[in-house]
Amino acid sequence: MSIQIPRGTQDILPGEVEIWQYIEATAKEVCRQYNYHEIRTPIFEHTDLFQRGVGDTTDIVQKEMYTFEDRGGRSITLRPEGTAAVVRSYVEKKLYGQANQPTKLFYQGPMFRYERPQAGRMRQFVQFGVEALGSADPAIDAEVLALVMSIYAKLGLKNVKLVINSLGDQESRQAHRQALVDHFKPSIAEFCSDCQERLEKNPLRILDCKKDREHPLMGTAPSILDYLNEESQSYFTQVKAYLDALDIPYVVDPTLVRGLDYYYHTAFEVMIDGEGFGAITTICGGGRYTGLVEDIGGPSTPGIGFAFSIERVIMALKAQEVPLPVSTELDCYLISLGEKAKAKTVELLYQLRAAGISSDKDYLDKKMKAQLKAADRLNARYTAILGDDELEKGLIVVKQMESGEQEEVELESFIQYMKQHTQGGN
Ligand code: HAM
């Protein structure tokens, strides 16, 4: 019996992988413009990190982590998200001690969550994310939001809606928490067992419950915005003012709470507005976190960031029929006719490649016509045809595929000729 790919994972094959590379390159280019630098952390970490970082009462920690014991008896978890790992590295490598602050990082890589797979929800998915650590200036919140919106604009994504909320500081959240307990407690028996547990541990999570979404008390739950103290209110006002100044449209949704525990003040999601995108409309999530660095053992440091999965961006781009790069082209395809010529093309191919020219040849002893077809299929800009006769005369026939123009070129100057034509802008 053949072995199949695990549920919720996918192979990204040539033809599709170019789209991934293009999105990753676009996101990296925007990060470069914003002075964010790449960090790479391990794919697995100690389980403790996510329990402390993401939060014990979240769905991610309670139900979705890929956790196992390694051969040394340690509890290890495949990372379900990037923020906790970046913060772990920030603390461990003392990045807070570096001269340039805030520390601005981006990352990209596979994340793992044991979720029920559906379109746009995978068990292994690739997140692109950024974290800015070390500044509590609301202008950084606006910068991070501007960064993600610039990536989407550059990709040509339409109907992108930025939804923001404030979860307030410790004091505001405490007041809101009490209001939530008072609101839900009398009827908590009507809620699922998870929510009953959440009531005491973390009532904010009730608002995020997928099972009880339709319960009438959800719609009337106290809004965090009514419990923000003066400082939190002022912070939120400043973030909004910066967004207005940058002409970045947003809507405020007081019910946006996010599925991770570390957020304070600004929380946000980017959604795709409009028909035809299926059940999942959130393509990006993020926000500000205040206690996370301390929880992970570092000095008290504010941070803010976001992450989106490449899978969801591709889904959105495809649903909107945004033109995407599908295939790469080849500079030159070598075609040979005759045994001696065939041997010579091996050498020529090596020289072409060494000169920086992407090139290939036939390895299946195909007839001339089939070789020409292969050149076509590979989108070759040039084909170079070498027969035993030409070889004897020291010549090679070079054809520009688009115009059909053909030229005999001296074998000796062939590599130089190809260099000029493929790299010299001709
Ligand atoms: P999150 O909301 O859990 O936040 O995930 C962020 C994004 O990752 C989602 O909006 C979605 O695009 C993508 N995503 C999540 N789960 C899946 C899945 N199963 N399949 C496909 N895509 C998925 C975080 O992970 C935070 N670390 C974001 C952050 C960074 N906050 C501050 N800094």
GROMACS .gro file of C-alpha atoms and ligand atoms in nm:
model
  459
    1MET     CA    1   0.000   0.000   0.000
    2SER     CA    2   0.134   0.345  -0.084
    3ILE     CA    3   0.195   0.599   0.191
    4GLN     CA    4   0.000   0.923   0.177
    5ILE     CA    5   0.066   1.273   0.300
    6PRO     CA    6  -0.059   1.343   0.657
    7ARG     CA    7  -0.395   1.519   0.686
    8GLY     CA    8  -0.378   1.897   0.693
    9THR     CA    9  -0.040   1.916   0.521
   10GLN     CA   10   0.048   1.976   0.158
   11ASP     CA   11   0.323   1.935  -0.098
   12ILE     CA   12   0.411   2.251  -0.282
   13LEU     CA   13   0.529   2.148  -0.625
   14PRO     CA   14   0.719   2.337  -0.896
   15GLY     CA   15   0.463   2.549  -1.080
   16GLU     CA   16   0.299   2.641  -0.747
   17VAL     CA   17   0.614   2.707  -0.546
   18GLU     CA   18   0.690   3.015  -0.759
   19ILE     CA   19   0.380   3.180  -0.609
   20TRP     CA   20   0.517   3.110  -0.261
   21GLN     CA   21   0.857   3.247  -0.349
   22TYR     CA   22   0.697   3.558  -0.495
   23ILE     CA   23   0.487   3.625  -0.183
   24GLU     CA   24   0.780   3.560   0.048
   25ALA     CA   25   1.006   3.786  -0.159
   26THR     CA   26   0.745   4.063  -0.161
   27ALA     CA   27   0.699   4.044   0.216
   28LYS     CA   28   1.076   4.042   0.271
   29GLU     CA   29   1.122   4.342   0.045
   30VAL     CA   30   0.865   4.541   0.244
   31CYS     CA   31   1.039   4.435   0.568
   32ARG     CA   32   1.366   4.564   0.424
   33GLN     CA   33   1.202   4.899   0.352
   34TYR     CA   34   1.076   4.913   0.711
   35ASN     CA   35   1.414   4.807   0.857
   36TYR     CA   36   1.296   4.471   0.996
   37HIS     CA   37   1.554   4.191   0.993
   38GLU     CA   38   1.510   3.818   0.968
   39ILE     CA   39   1.534   3.584   1.265
   40ARG     CA   40   1.525   3.204   1.240
   41THR     CA   41   1.435   3.003   1.546
   42PRO     CA   42   1.396   2.623   1.585
   43ILE     CA   43   1.083   2.445   1.469
   44PHE     CA   44   1.050   2.279   1.810
   45GLU     CA   45   1.083   2.431   2.155
   46HIS     CA   46   1.029   2.322   2.516
   47THR     CA   47   0.655   2.279   2.573
   48ASP     CA   48   0.676   2.516   2.869
   49LEU     CA   49   0.748   2.807   2.640
   50PHE     CA   50   0.410   2.791   2.470
   51GLN     CA   51   0.220   2.705   2.788
   52ARG     CA   52   0.360   3.021   2.945
   53GLY     CA   53   0.373   3.232   2.631
   54VAL     CA   54   0.055   3.151   2.441
   55GLY     CA   55  -0.146   3.079   2.757
   56ASP     CA   56  -0.278   2.770   2.936
   57THR     CA   57  -0.642   2.844   2.867
   58THR     CA   58  -0.615   2.897   2.492
   59ASP     CA   59  -0.739   2.643   2.237
   60ILE     CA   60  -0.389   2.632   2.094
   61VAL     CA   61  -0.233   2.506   2.416
   62GLN     CA   62  -0.526   2.295   2.532
   63LYS     CA   63  -0.616   2.119   2.209
   64GLU     CA   64  -0.390   2.196   1.919
   65MET     CA   65  -0.026   2.145   2.006
   66TYR     CA   66   0.190   1.871   1.862
   67THR     CA   67   0.361   1.773   2.186
   68PHE     CA   68   0.580   1.470   2.241
   69GLU     CA   69   0.846   1.340   2.471
   70ASP     CA   70   1.189   1.317   2.314
   71ARG     CA   71   1.429   1.033   2.383
   72GLY     CA   72   1.574   1.226   2.672
   73GLY     CA   73   1.233   1.248   2.842
   74ARG     CA   74   1.183   1.621   2.772
   75SER     CA   75   0.847   1.755   2.666
   76ILE     CA   76   0.890   1.910   2.323
   77THR     CA   77   0.633   2.096   2.109
   78LEU     CA   78   0.633   2.176   1.740
   79ARG     CA   79   0.586   2.553   1.740
   80PRO     CA   80   0.219   2.652   1.694
   81GLU     CA   81   0.316   3.018   1.636
   82GLY     CA   82   0.625   3.236   1.616
   83THR     CA   83   0.592   3.510   1.877
   84ALA     CA   84   0.677   3.307   2.189
   85ALA     CA   85   0.982   3.159   2.014
   86VAL     CA   86   1.106   3.499   1.894
   87VAL     CA   87   1.064   3.639   2.245
   88ARG     CA   88   1.249   3.337   2.391
   89SER     CA   89   1.539   3.413   2.159
   90TYR     CA   90   1.522   3.787   2.234
   91VAL     CA   91   1.558   3.709   2.604
   92GLU     CA   92   1.814   3.429   2.572
   93LYS     CA   93   2.037   3.617   2.327
   94LYS     CA   94   1.990   3.946   2.519
   95LEU     CA   95   1.883   4.132   2.209
   96TYR     CA   96   1.744   4.401   2.439
   97GLY     CA   97   2.104   4.493   2.513
   98GLN     CA   98   2.187   4.582   2.153
   99ALA     CA   99   2.249   4.942   2.060
  100ASN     CA  100   1.965   4.986   1.813
  101GLN     CA  101   1.626   4.970   1.978
  102PRO     CA  102   1.349   4.878   1.924
  103THR     CA  103   1.454   4.536   1.797
  104LYS     CA  104   1.266   4.481   1.471
  105LEU     CA  105   1.245   4.125   1.349
  106PHE     CA  106   1.062   3.924   1.086
  107TYR     CA  107   1.033   3.548   1.049
  108GLN     CA  108   0.892   3.295   0.815
  109GLY     CA  109   0.846   2.924   0.854
  110PRO     CA  110   0.619   2.629   0.922
  111MET     CA  111   0.389   2.630   1.226
  112PHE     CA  112   0.189   2.332   1.353
  113ARG     CA  113  -0.159   2.316   1.500
  114TYR     CA  114  -0.377   2.008   1.537
  115GLU     CA  115  -0.688   2.172   1.396
  116ARG     CA  116  -0.973   2.033   1.190
  117PRO     CA  117  -0.845   2.087   0.837
  118GLN     CA  118  -1.050   2.282   0.585
  119ALA     CA  119  -0.971   2.527   0.307
  120GLY     CA  120  -0.728   2.779   0.460
  121ARG     CA  121  -0.687   2.582   0.782
  122MET     CA  122  -0.396   2.342   0.780
  123ARG     CA  123  -0.212   2.138   1.043
  124GLN     CA  124   0.117   2.256   0.901
  125PHE     CA  125   0.110   2.609   0.760
  126VAL     CA  126   0.369   2.874   0.689
  127GLN     CA  127   0.351   3.199   0.880
  128PHE     CA  128   0.517   3.522   0.784
  129GLY     CA  129   0.537   3.748   1.085
  130VAL     CA  130   0.709   4.046   1.241
  131GLU     CA  131   0.780   4.149   1.599
  132ALA     CA  132   0.899   4.491   1.718
  133LEU     CA  133   1.033   4.471   2.073
  134GLY     CA  134   1.134   4.748   2.308
  135SER     CA  135   0.907   5.042   2.235
  136ALA     CA  136   0.566   5.137   2.376
  137ASP     CA  137   0.524   5.423   2.130
  138PRO     CA  138   0.183   5.405   1.958
  139ALA     CA  139   0.366   5.507   1.640
  140ILE     CA  140   0.520   5.157   1.636
  141ASP     CA  141   0.170   5.008   1.637
  142ALA     CA  142   0.092   5.220   1.333
  143GLU     CA  143   0.422   5.120   1.170
  144VAL     CA  144   0.352   4.749   1.212
  145LEU     CA  145   0.002   4.793   1.071
  146ALA     CA  146   0.135   5.001   0.782
  147LEU     CA  147   0.390   4.726   0.713
  148VAL     CA  148   0.135   4.447   0.681
  149MET     CA  149  -0.104   4.659   0.476
  150SER     CA  150   0.184   4.752   0.243
  151ILE     CA  151   0.259   4.385   0.183
  152TYR     CA  152  -0.103   4.323   0.081
  153ALA     CA  153  -0.112   4.635  -0.135
  154LYS     CA  154   0.210   4.532  -0.309
  155LEU     CA  155   0.063   4.188  -0.379
  156GLY     CA  156  -0.244   4.349  -0.532
  157LEU     CA  157  -0.485   4.206  -0.276
  158LYS     CA  158  -0.822   4.382  -0.278
  159ASN     CA  159  -1.106   4.428  -0.026
  160VAL     CA  160  -0.866   4.410   0.265
  161LYS     CA  161  -1.025   4.522   0.590
  162LEU     CA  162  -0.818   4.614   0.894
  163VAL     CA  163  -1.010   4.552   1.216
  164ILE     CA  164  -0.864   4.688   1.539
  165ASN     CA  165  -0.954   4.688   1.906
  166SER     CA  166  -0.792   4.774   2.235
  167LEU     CA  167  -0.771   4.515   2.510
  168GLY     CA  168  -0.645   4.780   2.749
  169ASP     CA  169  -0.378   4.754   3.017
  170GLN     CA  170  -0.375   4.528   3.322
  171GLU     CA  171  -0.611   4.749   3.522
  172SER     CA  172  -0.863   4.791   3.240
  173ARG     CA  173  -0.858   4.421   3.168
  174GLN     CA  174  -0.914   4.337   3.532
  175ALA     CA  175  -1.222   4.559   3.543
  176HIS     CA  176  -1.351   4.410   3.220
  177ARG     CA  177  -1.282   4.060   3.345
  178GLN     CA  178  -1.498   4.118   3.650
  179ALA     CA  179  -1.777   4.257   3.431
  180LEU     CA  180  -1.758   3.945   3.211
  181VAL     CA  181  -1.780   3.714   3.512
  182ASP     CA  182  -2.084   3.904   3.640
  183HIS     CA  183  -2.241   3.887   3.294
  184PHE     CA  184  -2.193   3.516   3.226
  185LYS     CA  185  -2.199   3.361   3.574
  186PRO     CA  186  -2.579   3.343   3.628
  187SER     CA  187  -2.628   3.148   3.302
  188ILE     CA  188  -2.296   2.967   3.273
  189ALA     CA  189  -2.472   2.626   3.288
  190GLU     CA  190  -2.605   2.696   2.936
  191PHE     CA  191  -2.253   2.716   2.800
  192CYS     CA  192  -2.014   2.441   2.695
  193SER     CA  193  -1.784   2.276   2.949
  194ASP     CA  194  -1.484   2.470   2.812
  195CYS     CA  195  -1.660   2.800   2.876
  196GLN     CA  196  -1.757   2.689   3.225
  197GLU     CA  197  -1.391   2.637   3.295
  198ARG     CA  198  -1.297   2.964   3.124
  199LEU     CA  199  -1.532   3.163   3.349
  200GLU     CA  200  -1.292   3.154   3.642
  201LYS     CA  201  -0.963   3.111   3.460
  202ASN     CA  202  -0.999   3.353   3.171
  203PRO     CA  203  -1.351   3.480   3.094
  204LEU     CA  204  -1.227   3.677   2.790
  205ARG     CA  205  -1.179   3.343   2.615
  206ILE     CA  206  -1.557   3.281   2.633
  207LEU     CA  207  -1.601   3.553   2.369
  208ASP     CA  208  -1.376   3.351   2.140
  209CYS     CA  209  -1.570   3.022   2.182
  210LYS     CA  210  -1.659   2.854   1.854
  211LYS     CA  211  -1.938   2.638   2.005
  212ASP     CA  212  -2.132   2.905   2.195
  213ARG     CA  213  -2.099   3.178   1.934
  214GLU     CA  214  -2.479   3.204   1.890
  215HIS     CA  215  -2.574   3.228   2.260
  216PRO     CA  216  -2.770   3.552   2.319
  217LEU     CA  217  -2.542   3.655   2.607
  218MET     CA  218  -2.251   3.675   2.364
  219GLY     CA  219  -2.401   3.969   2.180
  220THR     CA  220  -2.472   4.162   2.499
  221ALA     CA  221  -2.141   4.091   2.673
  222PRO     CA  222  -1.972   4.399   2.824
  223SER     CA  223  -1.738   4.567   2.579
  224ILE     CA  224  -1.375   4.618   2.673
  225LEU     CA  225  -1.391   4.968   2.530
  226ASP     CA  226  -1.624   5.068   2.815
  227TYR     CA  227  -1.363   4.958   3.069
  228LEU     CA  228  -1.050   5.121   2.933
  229ASN     CA  229  -0.886   5.348   3.188
  230GLU     CA  230  -0.761   5.690   3.083
  231GLU     CA  231  -0.414   5.574   2.986
  232SER     CA  232  -0.543   5.287   2.774
  233GLN     CA  233  -0.795   5.512   2.608
  234SER     CA  234  -0.531   5.768   2.528
  235TYR     CA  235  -0.303   5.498   2.385
  236PHE     CA  236  -0.579   5.370   2.158
  237THR     CA  237  -0.667   5.723   2.048
  238GLN     CA  238  -0.306   5.786   1.948
  239VAL     CA  239  -0.283   5.463   1.748
  240LYS     CA  240  -0.599   5.559   1.560
  241ALA     CA  241  -0.471   5.911   1.500
  242TYR     CA  242  -0.151   5.774   1.345
  243LEU     CA  243  -0.351   5.541   1.122
  244ASP     CA  244  -0.565   5.836   1.013
  245ALA     CA  245  -0.252   6.039   0.941
  246LEU     CA  246  -0.117   5.756   0.725
  247ASP     CA  247  -0.451   5.723   0.548
  248ILE     CA  248  -0.483   5.360   0.650
  249PRO     CA  249  -0.853   5.273   0.674
  250TYR     CA  250  -0.966   5.059   0.968
  251VAL     CA  251  -1.276   4.965   1.161
  252VAL     CA  252  -1.296   4.929   1.537
  253ASP     CA  253  -1.454   4.605   1.656
  254PRO     CA  254  -1.485   4.587   2.036
  255THR     CA  255  -1.557   4.212   2.018
  256LEU     CA  256  -1.219   4.130   1.866
  257VAL     CA  257  -1.032   3.944   2.142
  258ARG     CA  258  -0.783   3.717   1.958
  259GLY     CA  259  -0.712   3.353   2.041
  260LEU     CA  260  -0.388   3.401   2.234
  261ASP     CA  261  -0.347   3.528   2.588
  262TYR     CA  262  -0.056   3.768   2.559
  263TYR     CA  263  -0.225   4.075   2.413
  264TYR     CA  264  -0.267   4.412   2.583
  265HIS     CA  265  -0.370   4.741   2.424
  266THR     CA  266  -0.384   4.715   2.045
  267ALA     CA  267  -0.519   4.392   1.894
  268PHE     CA  268  -0.600   4.355   1.527
  269GLU     CA  269  -0.695   4.126   1.244
  270VAL     CA  270  -0.696   4.172   0.872
  271MET     CA  271  -0.999   4.026   0.698
  272ILE     CA  272  -1.097   3.981   0.338
  273ASP     CA  273  -1.423   4.154   0.276
  274GLY     CA  274  -1.652   4.027   0.007
  275GLU     CA  275  -1.807   3.720  -0.144
  276GLY     CA  276  -1.653   3.402  -0.267
  277PHE     CA  277  -1.379   3.357  -0.013
  278GLY     CA  278  -1.537   3.073   0.188
  279ALA     CA  279  -1.574   3.042   0.563
  280ILE     CA  280  -1.234   3.174   0.661
  281THR     CA  281  -1.200   3.545   0.615
  282THR     CA  282  -0.921   3.633   0.859
  283ILE     CA  283  -0.585   3.639   0.686
  284CYS     CA  284  -0.371   3.804   0.953
  285GLY     CA  285  -0.370   3.850   1.328
  286GLY     CA  286  -0.156   4.038   1.573
  287GLY     CA  287  -0.130   4.291   1.849
  288ARG     CA  288   0.066   4.440   2.132
  289TYR     CA  289   0.194   4.231   2.421
  290THR     CA  290   0.328   4.374   2.742
  291GLY     CA  291   0.400   4.094   2.988
  292LEU     CA  292   0.524   3.829   2.748
  293VAL     CA  293   0.895   3.908   2.767
  294GLU     CA  294   0.879   3.908   3.147
  295ASP     CA  295   0.677   3.582   3.153
  296ILE     CA  296   0.954   3.420   2.952
  297GLY     CA  297   1.220   3.542   3.194
  298GLY     CA  298   1.337   3.870   3.041
  299PRO     CA  299   1.318   4.231   3.152
  300SER     CA  300   0.979   4.399   3.124
  301THR     CA  301   0.962   4.492   2.755
  302PRO     CA  302   0.672   4.596   2.535
  303GLY     CA  303   0.631   4.432   2.197
  304ILE     CA  304   0.397   4.424   1.901
  305GLY     CA  305   0.369   4.205   1.594
  306PHE     CA  306   0.153   4.015   1.352
  307ALA     CA  307   0.155   3.694   1.153
  308PHE     CA  308  -0.026   3.573   0.846
  309SER     CA  309  -0.011   3.241   0.670
  310ILE     CA  310   0.103   3.229   0.313
  311GLU     CA  311  -0.169   2.967   0.251
  312ARG     CA  312  -0.447   3.215   0.328
  313VAL     CA  313  -0.290   3.493   0.125
  314ILE     CA  314  -0.265   3.261  -0.176
  315MET     CA  315  -0.627   3.158  -0.126
  316ALA     CA  316  -0.732   3.522  -0.123
  317LEU     CA  317  -0.520   3.617  -0.424
  318LYS     CA  318  -0.656   3.323  -0.622
  319ALA     CA  319  -1.017   3.396  -0.523
  320GLN     CA  320  -0.967   3.752  -0.650
  321GLU     CA  321  -0.796   3.627  -0.965
  322VAL     CA  322  -0.494   3.848  -0.905
  323PRO     CA  323  -0.230   3.761  -1.167
  324LEU     CA  324   0.048   3.554  -1.013
  325PRO     CA  325   0.379   3.428  -1.147
  326VAL     CA  326   0.322   3.069  -1.251
  327SER     CA  327   0.630   2.951  -1.428
  328THR     CA  328   0.989   3.055  -1.456
  329GLU     CA  329   1.163   3.082  -1.787
  330LEU     CA  330   1.488   2.934  -1.897
  331ASP     CA  331   1.754   3.142  -2.075
  332CYS     CA  332   1.875   2.874  -2.311
  333TYR     CA  333   1.790   2.519  -2.417
  334LEU     CA  334   2.061   2.324  -2.597
  335ILE     CA  335   1.958   2.093  -2.876
  336SER     CA  336   2.194   1.844  -3.033
  337LEU     CA  337   2.191   1.631  -3.344
  338GLY     CA  338   2.448   1.353  -3.366
  339GLU     CA  339   2.674   1.178  -3.119
  340LYS     CA  340   2.966   1.421  -3.118
  341ALA     CA  341   2.740   1.722  -3.089
  342LYS     CA  342   2.559   1.555  -2.801
  343ALA     CA  343   2.885   1.514  -2.610
  344LYS     CA  344   2.982   1.874  -2.685
  345THR     CA  345   2.654   2.008  -2.541
  346VAL     CA  346   2.747   1.864  -2.201
  347GLU     CA  347   3.051   2.093  -2.199
  348LEU     CA  348   2.866   2.392  -2.336
  349LEU     CA  349   2.590   2.353  -2.082
  350TYR     CA  350   2.843   2.353  -1.798
  351GLN     CA  351   3.002   2.671  -1.938
  352LEU     CA  352   2.667   2.845  -1.984
  353ARG     CA  353   2.570   2.775  -1.626
  354ALA     CA  354   2.908   2.887  -1.496
  355ALA     CA  355   2.846   3.214  -1.683
  356GLY     CA  356   2.521   3.261  -1.491
  357ILE     CA  357   2.288   3.162  -1.773
  358SER     CA  358   2.003   2.931  -1.676
  359SER     CA  359   2.013   2.646  -1.922
  360ASP     CA  360   1.929   2.283  -1.984
  361LYS     CA  361   1.944   2.006  -2.242
  362ASP     CA  362   1.782   1.677  -2.331
  363TYR     CA  363   1.890   1.365  -2.141
  364LEU     CA  364   1.650   1.115  -2.293
  365ASP     CA  365   1.793   1.087  -2.644
  366LYS     CA  366   1.489   1.257  -2.788
  367LYS     CA  367   1.449   1.336  -3.156
  368MET     CA  368   1.513   1.690  -3.276
  369LYS     CA  369   1.140   1.773  -3.290
  370ALA     CA  370   1.081   1.652  -2.935
  371GLN     CA  371   1.379   1.854  -2.814
  372LEU     CA  372   1.231   2.165  -2.972
  373LYS     CA  373   0.902   2.092  -2.800
  374ALA     CA  374   1.080   2.057  -2.467
  375ALA     CA  375   1.243   2.399  -2.521
  376ASP     CA  376   0.897   2.542  -2.581
  377ARG     CA  377   0.746   2.380  -2.274
  378LEU     CA  378   1.031   2.511  -2.060
  379ASN     CA  379   0.970   2.864  -2.185
  380ALA     CA  380   1.326   2.892  -2.316
  381ARG     CA  381   1.415   3.240  -2.441
  382TYR     CA  382   1.680   3.094  -2.672
  383THR     CA  383   1.751   2.755  -2.819
  384ALA     CA  384   2.096   2.670  -2.945
  385ILE     CA  385   2.112   2.392  -3.199
  386LEU     CA  386   2.432   2.199  -3.254
  387GLY     CA  387   2.462   1.929  -3.523
  388ASP     CA  388   2.770   1.722  -3.600
  389ASP     CA  389   2.808   1.930  -3.921
  390GLU     CA  390   2.807   2.263  -3.736
  391LEU     CA  391   3.045   2.123  -3.478
  392GLU     CA  392   3.290   2.042  -3.754
  393LYS     CA  393   3.267   2.400  -3.884
  394GLY     CA  394   3.295   2.544  -3.533
  395LEU     CA  395   2.944   2.694  -3.544
  396ILE     CA  396   2.619   2.677  -3.347
  397VAL     CA  397   2.273   2.800  -3.451
  398VAL     CA  398   2.109   3.027  -3.196
  399LYS     CA  399   1.738   3.096  -3.222
  400GLN     CA  400   1.549   3.360  -3.032
  401MET     CA  401   1.221   3.189  -2.957
  402GLU     CA  402   0.992   3.490  -2.939
  403SER     CA  403   1.091   3.652  -3.268
  404GLY     CA  404   1.194   3.330  -3.441
  405GLU     CA  405   1.517   3.505  -3.552
  406GLN     CA  406   1.803   3.268  -3.610
  407GLU     CA  407   2.177   3.331  -3.626
  408GLU     CA  408   2.490   3.122  -3.678
  409VAL     CA  409   2.738   3.194  -3.403
  410GLU     CA  410   3.100   3.085  -3.376
  411LEU     CA  411   3.128   2.816  -3.112
  412GLU     CA  412   3.423   2.995  -2.958
  413SER     CA  413   3.223   3.306  -2.886
  414PHE     CA  414   2.894   3.127  -2.808
  415ILE     CA  415   2.908   3.171  -2.429
  416GLN     CA  416   3.000   3.539  -2.466
  417TYR     CA  417   2.718   3.584  -2.720
  418MET     CA  418   2.464   3.426  -2.485
  419LYS     CA  419   2.589   3.637  -2.196
  420GLN     CA  420   2.540   3.954  -2.396
  421HIS     CA  421   2.195   3.853  -2.516
  422THR     CA  422   2.055   3.722  -2.189
  423GLN     CA  423   2.223   3.955  -1.942
  424GLY     CA  424   2.303   4.256  -2.153
  425GLY     CA  425   1.941   4.362  -2.186
  426ASN     CA  426   1.909   4.273  -2.556
  427HAM     P1  427  -0.288   3.376   1.510
  427HAM     O1  428  -0.409   3.461   1.496
  427HAM     O2  429  -0.302   3.252   1.591
  427HAM     O3  430  -0.174   3.468   1.571
  427HAM     O4  431  -0.236   3.337   1.367
  427HAM     C1  432  -0.203   3.438   1.276
  427HAM     C2  433  -0.238   3.396   1.135
  427HAM     O5  434  -0.181   3.268   1.105
  427HAM     C3  435  -0.385   3.378   1.105
  427HAM     O6  436  -0.448   3.500   1.080
  427HAM     C4  437  -0.379   3.293   0.980
  427HAM     O7  438  -0.344   3.371   0.866
  427HAM     C5  439  -0.263   3.202   1.010
  427HAM     N1  440  -0.308   3.073   1.062
  427HAM     C6  441  -0.333   3.040   1.191
  427HAM     N2  442  -0.370   2.912   1.200
  427HAM     C7  443  -0.369   2.863   1.075
  427HAM     C8  444  -0.397   2.735   1.017
  427HAM     N3  445  -0.432   2.631   1.094
  427HAM     N4  446  -0.387   2.720   0.884
  427HAM     C9  447  -0.349   2.825   0.805
  427HAM     N5  448  -0.321   2.945   0.854
  427HAM    C10  449  -0.331   2.966   0.987
  427HAM    C11  450  -0.045   3.430   1.595
  427HAM     O8  451   0.000   3.324   1.559
  427HAM    C12  452   0.038   3.535   1.663
  427HAM     N6  453   0.170   3.479   1.691
  427HAM    C13  454   0.048   3.659   1.578
  427HAM    C14  455   0.129   3.765   1.644
  427HAM    C15  456   0.256   3.800   1.615
  427HAM     N7  457   0.092   3.842   1.743
  427HAM    C16  458   0.190   3.922   1.779
  427HAM     N8  459   0.291   3.895   1.703
   0.00000   0.00000   0.00000
